[in-house]
XYZ file of C-alpha atoms in Angstrom:
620
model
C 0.000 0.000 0.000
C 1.338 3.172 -1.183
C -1.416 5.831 -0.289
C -0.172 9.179 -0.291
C -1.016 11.916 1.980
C -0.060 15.744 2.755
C 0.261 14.693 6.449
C 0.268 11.745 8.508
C -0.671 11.883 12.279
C 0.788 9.259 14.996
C -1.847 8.642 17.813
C -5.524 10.120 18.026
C -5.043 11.234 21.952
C -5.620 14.926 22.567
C -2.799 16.313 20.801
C -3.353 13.635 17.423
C -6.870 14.930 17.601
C -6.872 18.328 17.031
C -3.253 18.033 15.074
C -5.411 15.986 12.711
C -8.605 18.242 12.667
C -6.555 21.341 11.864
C -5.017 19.639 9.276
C -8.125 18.697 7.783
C -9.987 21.477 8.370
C -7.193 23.765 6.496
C -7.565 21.868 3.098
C -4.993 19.038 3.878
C -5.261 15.265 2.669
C -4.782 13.771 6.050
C -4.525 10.190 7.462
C -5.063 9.446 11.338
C -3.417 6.141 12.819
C -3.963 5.305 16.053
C -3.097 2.347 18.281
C -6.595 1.794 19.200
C -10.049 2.971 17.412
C -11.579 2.950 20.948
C -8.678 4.392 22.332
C -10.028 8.139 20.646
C -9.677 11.435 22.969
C -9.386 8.592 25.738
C -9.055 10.669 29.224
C -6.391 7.858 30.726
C -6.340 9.748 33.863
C -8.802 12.602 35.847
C -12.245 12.829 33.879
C -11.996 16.539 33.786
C -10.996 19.305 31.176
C -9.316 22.815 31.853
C -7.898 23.691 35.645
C -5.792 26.548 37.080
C -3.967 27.728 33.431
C -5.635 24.525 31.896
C -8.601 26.304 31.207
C -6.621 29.577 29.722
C -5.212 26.463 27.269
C -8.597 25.243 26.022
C -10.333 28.889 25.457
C -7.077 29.603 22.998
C -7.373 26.394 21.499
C -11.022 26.946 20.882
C -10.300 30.620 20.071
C -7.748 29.237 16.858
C -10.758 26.832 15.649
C -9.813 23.684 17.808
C -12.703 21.361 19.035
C -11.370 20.453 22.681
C -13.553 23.083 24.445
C -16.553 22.032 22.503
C -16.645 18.770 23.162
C -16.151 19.501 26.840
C -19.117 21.906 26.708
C -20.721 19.123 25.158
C -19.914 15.933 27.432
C -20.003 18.459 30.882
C -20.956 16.629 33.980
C -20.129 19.499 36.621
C -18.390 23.142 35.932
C -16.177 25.284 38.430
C -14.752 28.687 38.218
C -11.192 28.073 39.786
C -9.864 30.596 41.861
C -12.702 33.016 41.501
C -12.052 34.437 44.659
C -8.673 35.927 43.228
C -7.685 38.037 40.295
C -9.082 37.617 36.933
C -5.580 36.597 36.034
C -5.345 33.139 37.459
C -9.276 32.241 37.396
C -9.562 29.499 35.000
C -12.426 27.380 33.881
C -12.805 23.110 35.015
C -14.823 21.021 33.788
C -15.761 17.855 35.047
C -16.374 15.350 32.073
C -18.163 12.272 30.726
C -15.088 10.387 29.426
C -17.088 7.851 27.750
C -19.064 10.400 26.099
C -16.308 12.799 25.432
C -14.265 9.933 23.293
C -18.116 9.319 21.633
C -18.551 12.568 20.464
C -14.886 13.269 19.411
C -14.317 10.341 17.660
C -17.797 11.346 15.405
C -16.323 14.725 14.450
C -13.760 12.988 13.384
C -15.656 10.567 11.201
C -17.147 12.987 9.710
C -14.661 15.414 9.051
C -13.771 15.955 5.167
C -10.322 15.631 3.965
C -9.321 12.990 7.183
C -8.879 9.270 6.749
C -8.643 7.360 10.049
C -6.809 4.234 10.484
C -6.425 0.986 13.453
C -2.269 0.400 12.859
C 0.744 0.542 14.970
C 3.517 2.971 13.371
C 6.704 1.092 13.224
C 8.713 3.327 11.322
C 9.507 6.994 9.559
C 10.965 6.879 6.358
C 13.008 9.945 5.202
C 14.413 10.954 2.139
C 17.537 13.351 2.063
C 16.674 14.354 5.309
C 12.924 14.521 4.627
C 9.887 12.810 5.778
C 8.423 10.965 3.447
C 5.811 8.198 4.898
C 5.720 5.591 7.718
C 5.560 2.005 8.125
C 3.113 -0.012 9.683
C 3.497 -3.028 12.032
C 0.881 -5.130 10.036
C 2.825 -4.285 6.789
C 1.502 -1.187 5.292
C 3.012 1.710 4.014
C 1.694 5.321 3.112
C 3.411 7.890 1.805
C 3.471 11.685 2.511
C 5.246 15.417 2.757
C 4.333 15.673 7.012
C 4.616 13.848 9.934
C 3.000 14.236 13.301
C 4.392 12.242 16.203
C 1.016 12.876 18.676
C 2.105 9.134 20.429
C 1.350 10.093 24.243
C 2.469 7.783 26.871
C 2.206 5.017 24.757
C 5.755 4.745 23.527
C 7.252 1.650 25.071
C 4.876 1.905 28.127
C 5.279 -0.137 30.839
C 2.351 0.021 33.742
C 3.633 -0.681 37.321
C 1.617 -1.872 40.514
C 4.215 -3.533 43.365
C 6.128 -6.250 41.772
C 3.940 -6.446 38.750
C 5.205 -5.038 35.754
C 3.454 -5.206 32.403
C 4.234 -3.908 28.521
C 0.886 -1.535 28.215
C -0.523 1.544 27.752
C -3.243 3.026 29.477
C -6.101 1.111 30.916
C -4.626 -1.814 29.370
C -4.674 -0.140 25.775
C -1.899 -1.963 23.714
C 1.521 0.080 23.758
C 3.751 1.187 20.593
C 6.829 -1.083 21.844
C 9.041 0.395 17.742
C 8.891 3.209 16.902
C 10.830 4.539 19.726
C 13.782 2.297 17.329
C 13.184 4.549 14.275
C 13.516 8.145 16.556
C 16.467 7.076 17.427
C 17.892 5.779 14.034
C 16.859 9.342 12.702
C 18.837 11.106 15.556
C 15.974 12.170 17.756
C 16.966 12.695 21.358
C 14.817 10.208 23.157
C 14.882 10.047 27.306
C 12.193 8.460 29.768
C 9.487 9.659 32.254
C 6.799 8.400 34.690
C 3.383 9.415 35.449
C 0.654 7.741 37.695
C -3.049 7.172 38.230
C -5.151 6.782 41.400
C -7.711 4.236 41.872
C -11.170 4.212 40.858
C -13.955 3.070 43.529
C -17.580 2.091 42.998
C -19.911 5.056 43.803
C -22.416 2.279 45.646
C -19.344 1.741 48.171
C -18.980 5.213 49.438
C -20.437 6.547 52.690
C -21.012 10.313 51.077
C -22.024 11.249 54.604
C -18.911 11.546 56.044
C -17.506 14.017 53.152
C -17.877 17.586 51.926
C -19.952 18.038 49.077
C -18.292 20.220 46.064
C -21.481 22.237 43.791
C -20.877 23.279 40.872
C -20.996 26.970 39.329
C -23.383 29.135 37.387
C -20.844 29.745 34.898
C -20.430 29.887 31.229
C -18.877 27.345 29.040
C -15.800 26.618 27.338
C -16.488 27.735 23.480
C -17.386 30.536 22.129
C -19.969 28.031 19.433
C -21.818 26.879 22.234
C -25.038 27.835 22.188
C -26.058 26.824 26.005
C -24.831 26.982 29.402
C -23.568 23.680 30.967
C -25.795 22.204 33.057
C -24.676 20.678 36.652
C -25.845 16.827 36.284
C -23.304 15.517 39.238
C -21.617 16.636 42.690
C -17.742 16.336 43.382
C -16.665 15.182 46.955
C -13.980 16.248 49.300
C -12.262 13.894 51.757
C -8.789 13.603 53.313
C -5.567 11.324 53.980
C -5.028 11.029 57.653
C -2.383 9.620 59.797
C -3.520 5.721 59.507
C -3.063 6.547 55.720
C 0.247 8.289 56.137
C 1.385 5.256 58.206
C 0.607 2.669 56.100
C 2.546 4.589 53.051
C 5.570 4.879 55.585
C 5.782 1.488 56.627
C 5.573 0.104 53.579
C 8.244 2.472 51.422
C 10.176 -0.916 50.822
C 7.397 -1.748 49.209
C 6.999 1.190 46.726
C 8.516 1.241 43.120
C 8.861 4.886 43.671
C 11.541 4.601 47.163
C 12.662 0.476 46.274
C 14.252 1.492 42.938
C 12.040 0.009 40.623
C 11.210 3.213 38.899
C 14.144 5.273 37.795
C 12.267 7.530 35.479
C 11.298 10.937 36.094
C 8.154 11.817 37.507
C 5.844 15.014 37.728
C 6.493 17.389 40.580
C 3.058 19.236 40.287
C 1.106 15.926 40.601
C 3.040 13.653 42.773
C 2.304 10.084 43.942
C 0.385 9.739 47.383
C 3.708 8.625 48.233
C 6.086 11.187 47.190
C 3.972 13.735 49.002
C 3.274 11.700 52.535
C 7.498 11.543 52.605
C 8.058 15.534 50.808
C 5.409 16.750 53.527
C 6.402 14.654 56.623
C 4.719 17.976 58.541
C 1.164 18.091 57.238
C -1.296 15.779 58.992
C -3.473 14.773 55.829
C -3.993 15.342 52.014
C -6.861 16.526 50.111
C -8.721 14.103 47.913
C -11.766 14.895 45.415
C -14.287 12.331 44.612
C -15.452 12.682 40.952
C -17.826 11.133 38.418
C -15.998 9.190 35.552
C -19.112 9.337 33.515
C -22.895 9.504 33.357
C -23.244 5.667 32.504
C -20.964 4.291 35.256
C -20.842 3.905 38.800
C -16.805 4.605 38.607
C -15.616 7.160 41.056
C -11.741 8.560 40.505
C -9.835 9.140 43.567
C -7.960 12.279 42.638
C -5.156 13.058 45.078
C -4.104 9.396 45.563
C -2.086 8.631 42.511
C 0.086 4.964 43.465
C 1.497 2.225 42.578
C 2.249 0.625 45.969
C 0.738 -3.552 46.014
C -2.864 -3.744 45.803
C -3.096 -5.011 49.118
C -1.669 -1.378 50.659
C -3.813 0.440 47.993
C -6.818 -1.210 49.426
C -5.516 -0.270 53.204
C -4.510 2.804 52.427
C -8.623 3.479 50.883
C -10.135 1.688 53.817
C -8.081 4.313 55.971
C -9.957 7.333 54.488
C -12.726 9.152 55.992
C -16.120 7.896 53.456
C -14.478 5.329 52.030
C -13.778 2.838 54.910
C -15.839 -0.232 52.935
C -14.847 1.371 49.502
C -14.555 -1.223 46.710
C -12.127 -0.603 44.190
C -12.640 -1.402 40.942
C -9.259 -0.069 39.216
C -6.065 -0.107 40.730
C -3.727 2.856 40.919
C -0.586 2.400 38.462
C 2.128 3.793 37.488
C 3.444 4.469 33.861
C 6.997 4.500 32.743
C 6.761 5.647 28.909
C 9.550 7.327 25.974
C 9.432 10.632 24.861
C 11.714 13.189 23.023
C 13.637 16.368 23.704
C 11.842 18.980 22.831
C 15.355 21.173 22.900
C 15.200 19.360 19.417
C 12.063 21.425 17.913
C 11.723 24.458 16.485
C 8.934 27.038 18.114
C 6.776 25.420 15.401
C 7.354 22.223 16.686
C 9.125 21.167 13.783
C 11.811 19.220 14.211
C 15.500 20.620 13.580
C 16.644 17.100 12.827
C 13.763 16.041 10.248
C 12.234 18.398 7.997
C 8.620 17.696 7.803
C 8.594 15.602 11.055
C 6.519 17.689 13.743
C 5.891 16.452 17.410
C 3.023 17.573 19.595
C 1.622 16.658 23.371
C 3.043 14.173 25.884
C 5.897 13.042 23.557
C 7.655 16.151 24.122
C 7.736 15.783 27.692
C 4.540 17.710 28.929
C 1.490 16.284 31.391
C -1.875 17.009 31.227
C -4.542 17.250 28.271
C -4.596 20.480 27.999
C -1.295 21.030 26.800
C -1.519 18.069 24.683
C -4.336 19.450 22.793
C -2.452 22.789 22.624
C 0.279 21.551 20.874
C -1.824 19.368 18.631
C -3.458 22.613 16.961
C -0.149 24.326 16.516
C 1.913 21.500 15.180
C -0.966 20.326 12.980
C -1.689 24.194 11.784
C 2.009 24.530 10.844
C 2.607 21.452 8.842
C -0.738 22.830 6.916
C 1.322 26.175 6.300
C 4.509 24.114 5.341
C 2.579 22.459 2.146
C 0.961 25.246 1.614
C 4.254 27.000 1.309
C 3.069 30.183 3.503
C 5.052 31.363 6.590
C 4.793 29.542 9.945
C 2.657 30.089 12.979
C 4.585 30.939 16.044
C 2.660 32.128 19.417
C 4.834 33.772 22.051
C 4.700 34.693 25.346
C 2.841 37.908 25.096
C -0.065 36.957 22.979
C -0.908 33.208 24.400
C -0.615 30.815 26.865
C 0.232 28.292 24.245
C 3.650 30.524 23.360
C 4.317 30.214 26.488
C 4.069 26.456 26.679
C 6.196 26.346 23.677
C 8.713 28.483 24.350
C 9.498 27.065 27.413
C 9.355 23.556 25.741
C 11.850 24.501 22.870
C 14.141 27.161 25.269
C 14.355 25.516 28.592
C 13.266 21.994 27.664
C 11.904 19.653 30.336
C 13.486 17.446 33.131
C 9.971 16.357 34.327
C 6.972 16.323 32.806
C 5.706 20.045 32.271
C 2.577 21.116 33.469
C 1.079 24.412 32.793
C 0.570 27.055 35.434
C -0.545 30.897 35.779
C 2.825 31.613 37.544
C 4.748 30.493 34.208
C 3.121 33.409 32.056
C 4.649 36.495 33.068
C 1.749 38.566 30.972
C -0.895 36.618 32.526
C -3.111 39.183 33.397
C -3.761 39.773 29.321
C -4.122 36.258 28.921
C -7.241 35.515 30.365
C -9.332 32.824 29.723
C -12.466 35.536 28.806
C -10.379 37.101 25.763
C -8.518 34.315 24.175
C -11.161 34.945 21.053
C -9.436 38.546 21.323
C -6.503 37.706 21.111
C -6.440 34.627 18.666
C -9.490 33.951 16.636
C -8.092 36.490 14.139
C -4.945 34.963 14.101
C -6.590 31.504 13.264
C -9.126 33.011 10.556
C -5.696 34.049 8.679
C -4.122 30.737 8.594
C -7.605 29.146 7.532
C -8.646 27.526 10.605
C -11.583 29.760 12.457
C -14.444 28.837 9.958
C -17.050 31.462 8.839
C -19.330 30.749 11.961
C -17.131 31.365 14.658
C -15.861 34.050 12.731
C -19.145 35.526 12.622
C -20.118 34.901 16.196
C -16.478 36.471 17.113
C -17.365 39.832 15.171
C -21.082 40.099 16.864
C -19.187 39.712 19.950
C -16.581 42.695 19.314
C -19.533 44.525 17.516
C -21.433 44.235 20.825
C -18.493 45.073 23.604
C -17.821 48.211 21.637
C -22.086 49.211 21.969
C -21.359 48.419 25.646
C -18.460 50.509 26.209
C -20.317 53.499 24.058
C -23.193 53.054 26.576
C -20.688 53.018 29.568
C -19.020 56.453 28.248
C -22.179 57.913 29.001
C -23.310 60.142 32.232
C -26.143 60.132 34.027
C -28.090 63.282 35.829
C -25.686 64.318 38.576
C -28.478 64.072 40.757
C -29.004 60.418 40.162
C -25.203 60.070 40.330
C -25.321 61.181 43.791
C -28.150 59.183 44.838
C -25.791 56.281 43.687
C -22.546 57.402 45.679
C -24.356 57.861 48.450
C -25.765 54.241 48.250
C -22.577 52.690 47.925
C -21.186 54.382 50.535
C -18.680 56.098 48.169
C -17.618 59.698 48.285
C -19.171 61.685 46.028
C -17.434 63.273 42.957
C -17.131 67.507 42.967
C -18.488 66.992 39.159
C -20.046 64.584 37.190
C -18.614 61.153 35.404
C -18.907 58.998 33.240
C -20.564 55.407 34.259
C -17.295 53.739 32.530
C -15.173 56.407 34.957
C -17.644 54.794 38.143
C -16.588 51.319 37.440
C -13.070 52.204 38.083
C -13.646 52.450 41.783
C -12.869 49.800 43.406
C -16.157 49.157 45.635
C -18.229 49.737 42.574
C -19.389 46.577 40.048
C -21.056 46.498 36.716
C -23.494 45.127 37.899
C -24.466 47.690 40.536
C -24.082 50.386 38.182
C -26.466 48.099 35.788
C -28.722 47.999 38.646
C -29.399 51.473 39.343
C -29.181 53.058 36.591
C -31.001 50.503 34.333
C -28.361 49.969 31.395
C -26.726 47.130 29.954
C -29.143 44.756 31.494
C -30.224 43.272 28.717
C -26.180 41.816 27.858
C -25.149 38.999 28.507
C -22.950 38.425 31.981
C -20.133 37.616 30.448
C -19.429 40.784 28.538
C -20.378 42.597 31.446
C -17.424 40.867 33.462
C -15.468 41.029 30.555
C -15.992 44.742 30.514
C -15.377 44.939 34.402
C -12.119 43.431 34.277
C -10.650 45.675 31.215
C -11.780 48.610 33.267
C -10.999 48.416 36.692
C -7.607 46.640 35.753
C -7.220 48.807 33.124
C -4.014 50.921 34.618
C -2.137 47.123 35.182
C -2.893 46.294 31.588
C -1.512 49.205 30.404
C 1.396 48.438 31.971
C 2.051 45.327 30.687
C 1.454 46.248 27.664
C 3.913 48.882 27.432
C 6.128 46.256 29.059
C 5.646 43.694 25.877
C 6.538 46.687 23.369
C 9.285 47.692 25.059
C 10.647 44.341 25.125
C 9.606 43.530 21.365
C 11.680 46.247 20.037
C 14.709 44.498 21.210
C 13.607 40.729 20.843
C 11.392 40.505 17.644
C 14.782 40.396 16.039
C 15.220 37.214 13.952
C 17.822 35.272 14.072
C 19.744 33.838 10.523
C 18.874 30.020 10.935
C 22.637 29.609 9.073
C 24.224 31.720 12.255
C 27.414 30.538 13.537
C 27.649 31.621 16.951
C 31.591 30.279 17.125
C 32.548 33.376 14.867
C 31.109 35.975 17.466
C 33.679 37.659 19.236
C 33.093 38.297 22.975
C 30.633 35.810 23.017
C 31.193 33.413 25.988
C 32.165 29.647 25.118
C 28.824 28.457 27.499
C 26.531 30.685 25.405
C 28.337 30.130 21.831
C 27.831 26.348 22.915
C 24.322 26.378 24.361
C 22.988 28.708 21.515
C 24.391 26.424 18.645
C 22.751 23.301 20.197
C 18.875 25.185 20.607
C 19.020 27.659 17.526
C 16.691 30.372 19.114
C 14.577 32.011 16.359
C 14.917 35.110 17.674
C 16.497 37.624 20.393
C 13.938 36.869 22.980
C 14.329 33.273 22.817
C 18.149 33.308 22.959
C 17.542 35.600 26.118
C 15.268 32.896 27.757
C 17.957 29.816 27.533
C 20.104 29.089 30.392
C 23.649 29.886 30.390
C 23.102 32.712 28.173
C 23.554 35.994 30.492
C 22.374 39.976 29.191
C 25.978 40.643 28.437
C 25.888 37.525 25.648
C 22.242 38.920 24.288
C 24.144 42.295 24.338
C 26.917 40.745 21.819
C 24.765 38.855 19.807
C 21.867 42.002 19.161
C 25.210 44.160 18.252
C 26.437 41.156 15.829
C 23.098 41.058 14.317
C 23.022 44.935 13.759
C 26.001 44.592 11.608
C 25.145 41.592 9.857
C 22.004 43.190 9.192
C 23.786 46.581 8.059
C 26.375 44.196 5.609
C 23.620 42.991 4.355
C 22.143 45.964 3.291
């Protein structure tokens, strides 16, 4: 078989997914191969999408034309506002999810997608020509041919699932694992290295004495996508509960026990989502641990355990369960694992994720070292959005750190690289405050309408929403009679104003909402909430985001400067050997990258902008 294809995507997990849609959706012959037909959008770990930055992730994925946050919208069981007590900078969207619906429903967009062939195969080989993809093998025999690869493989390269002593060659949930291709990234000179990640238990819902734990509500909050039509509905309840000594004490007493302290596991694990284990020893002072109780899916009785990722024996999982407040005659019906797997260097790939040692061989989502869904998916829509623009012979899409939280991701991926598995967080995003998940259409729908993602109705829907924020803010540049302004003041307990304002200028106090102002005065009331807290934020932070914005210019008049791919950083003078040695090996695209990698200190940016300035003048 000799089928040939503009790209080829490896895996169909969250990154393969949308890699593949984009792909599609931009015009692209595209095949999908995937370990597992029922394997689809699987979640192998928590049933939930978004989470503190998470959420930022699937608004900008949604925002460039991806499907992630519709699905979730679709497939929601329960929906939270995270950190809504805080800033608007680090409140992001969670949703908890039917996995067995979510796989349903993206598995049928994909069916039904035109321009996308999906295939059941495991992908034992790349084949290159002069340095150049040019198709895969299959394990059962088959060959296609085409210009782009996408590596979206997940944990599933070489996997190996751990519980105690027992050790077995599988991917998630006993999904089959992709034991050669990690062979051919090697052959072609991809840096390959190794890390671990883990899953709690999952309990029968029957078993658990709800009495004894703290129920968790959902929010009145709106959705994920900008093309849904509907607010989520809250269907199910989450539930809190806690480790306690007994629990502690069984972990302790049993660390011989553990693959994590015994040696069994030498692979690298994630620090933001430890074992039960790693954080009973790490935190030796705390007395107990939060765990959350919630609903795998609709159709199931399947509770997961989050907070209680293991992979002690069975026998201390159960003890350890029994200890716990609710769940003292808890059955369980999975077992807690871990899961060593292969993945790449993502020093390797260019900010388009693009690799620098294959041209035409992209890599997106847990392969390059990252955790969580989320980020998977993020990458998946980039890579798959850039191999588009490669046959397509137009310039590259590449996010940075100013515009998305997605740049971010990537940048730090393809600057700093990974020791552990990366996880996305508000703290990483130093403009965070203009990345918030209620503007990501503002800041990135246009972006994907230009590369030929964001199709005519979200496009549409995008401009009725700009069209309508700028009638609110003409309304909100209004004044009312002074006499009714005082009436107001005076009702807020707010001193009142020697003249009048306008109501935009009365929503920059701090102890006055939109929604008061709404209120009184009888305006905006018949807009939708989320404008009006959309509105609210831009004001009343408004001196902040000017700041940062000035902050970004400033900086982009000195790093927006491209570098020559064809540099050689040996023939700078005054250039330190660590920074002539640690630029050559990640080939920053630009100024601002090279000023991000470590080893490279301002006096090295300093030589290289002033080498570039006369480059760029011999040029000319």
């Amino acid at each position: 078989m000799r089928k040939k294809y503009g790209v080829i995507v490896i895996g169909s997990g969250h990154a393969g997914c949308e890699a593949a849609l984009a792909c599609a959706r931009m015009g692209v012959k595209t095949l999908l191969l995937t370990l597992n037909l029922d394997s689809i959008a699987y979640l192998a770990c928590n049933p939930s999408i978004g989470g503190t930055a998470k959420g930022q992730l699937v608004s900008e994925i949604d925002a460039l034309g991806g499907q992630m946050g519709i699905i979730a919208d679709k497939t929601t069981l329960q929906l939270r506002m995270l950190n809504s007590s805080k800033g608007p900078a680090v409140r992001s969207l969670r949703a908890q999810v039917d996995k067995n619906r979510y796989h349903i429903e993206m598995k049928k967009v994909l069916e039904n997608t035109k321009n996308l062939d999906i295939k059941q195969a495991e992908v034992s080989k790349i084949l290159t020509n002069d340095g150049k993809v040019c198709g895969i093998c299959t394990a059962q025999g088959a060959k296609y041919l085409c210009d782009c690869a996408i590596v979206c493989t997940g944990v599933y390269l070489k996997s190996k699932v751990i519980i105690g002593k027992y050790h077995a060659n599988s991917g998630p949930n006993g999904f089959m694992p992709a034991n050669k291709l990690t062979k051919s990234l090697i052959t072609l000179g991809i840096p390959v290295k190794r890390f671990k990640t883990g899953t709690p238990v999952r309990i029968h819902g029957d078993t658990i004495d709800y009495s004894k734990l703290e129920v968790q509500h959902g929010d009145h909050v709106f959705p994920f996508s900008t093309m849904t039509k509907r607010q989520a509905k809250n269907v199910k309840d989450c539930y809190l509960t806690y480790t306690n000594l007994k629990t502690h004490e069984i972990i302790l007493k049993n660390l011989d026990r553990s693959p994590l302290f015994n040696g069994t596991i030498k692979s690298t694990g994630p620090r933001y989502c430890p074992s039960i284990e790693t954080k009973v020893v790490k935190f030796a002072d705390k007395d107990r641990h939060q765990l959350f109780l919630e609903p795998e899916a609709g159709n199931t009785k399947e509770v997961y355990l989050q907070g209680l990722s293991t992979s002690l024996p069975i026998d201390l999982q159960e003890k350890m369960v029994h200890s716990i407040a609710g769940l003292e005659n808890a059955h369980i019906m999975r077992d807690g694992y871990a899961i060593e797997y292969d993945c790449i260097d993502s020093l390797s790939l260019y900010p388009t994720l693009e690799s620098k040692i294959v041209n035409g061989l992209y890599f997106a989502g847990q392969v390059n070292g990252t955790s969580g869904y989320e980020e998977a998916g993020a990458q998946g829509i980039l890579a798959g959005i850039n191999a588009a623009l490669k046959l397509k012979n137009r310039e590259p899409l590449i996010l940075d750190r100013s515009n998305s939280y997605i740049g971010v991701l990537v940048d730090d991926l393809v600057t700093k690289g990974c020791d552990e598995p990366y996880r996305m967080m508000t703290s990483r995003a130093e403009y965070r405050l203009l990345l918030r998940q209620d503007n990501a259409d503002q800041r990135l729908t246009e972006i994907g309408r230009n590369v030929g993602l964001v199709s005519d109705a979200r496009h549409k829907l995008f401009r009725e929403k700009m069209y309508t924020l700028s009638s609110m803010y003409e309304i909100l540049d209004q004044k009312p009679d002074f006499s009714e302004l005082k009436a107001f003041f005076i009702k807020m307990n707010e001193s009142i104003p020697q003249s009048n304002m306008t109501y935009r200028a009365m929503l920059s106090r701090s102890n006055i909402g939109i929604n008061d102002i709404c209120s009184h005065f009888d305006i905006l009331n018949s807009y939708p909430q989320n404008y009006k807290d959309i509105i609210e934020t831009e004001v009343k932070y408004a001196g902040y985001i000017k700041i940062q914005r000035d902050e970004i210019e400033k900086a982009r008049k000195i790093y927006d400067e491209v570098i020559p791919d064809d540099i050689n950083y040996n023939n700078i003078k005054g250039l330190r050997i660590e920074a002539q040695c640690k630029l050559d090996a990640i080939r920053p695209h630009t100024l601002g990258q090279a000023s991000r990698i470590s080893g490279v200190n301002p006096a090295d940016i300093s030589v290289l902008s002033v080498y570039l300035k006369v480059l760029k003048s011999k040029k000319k």
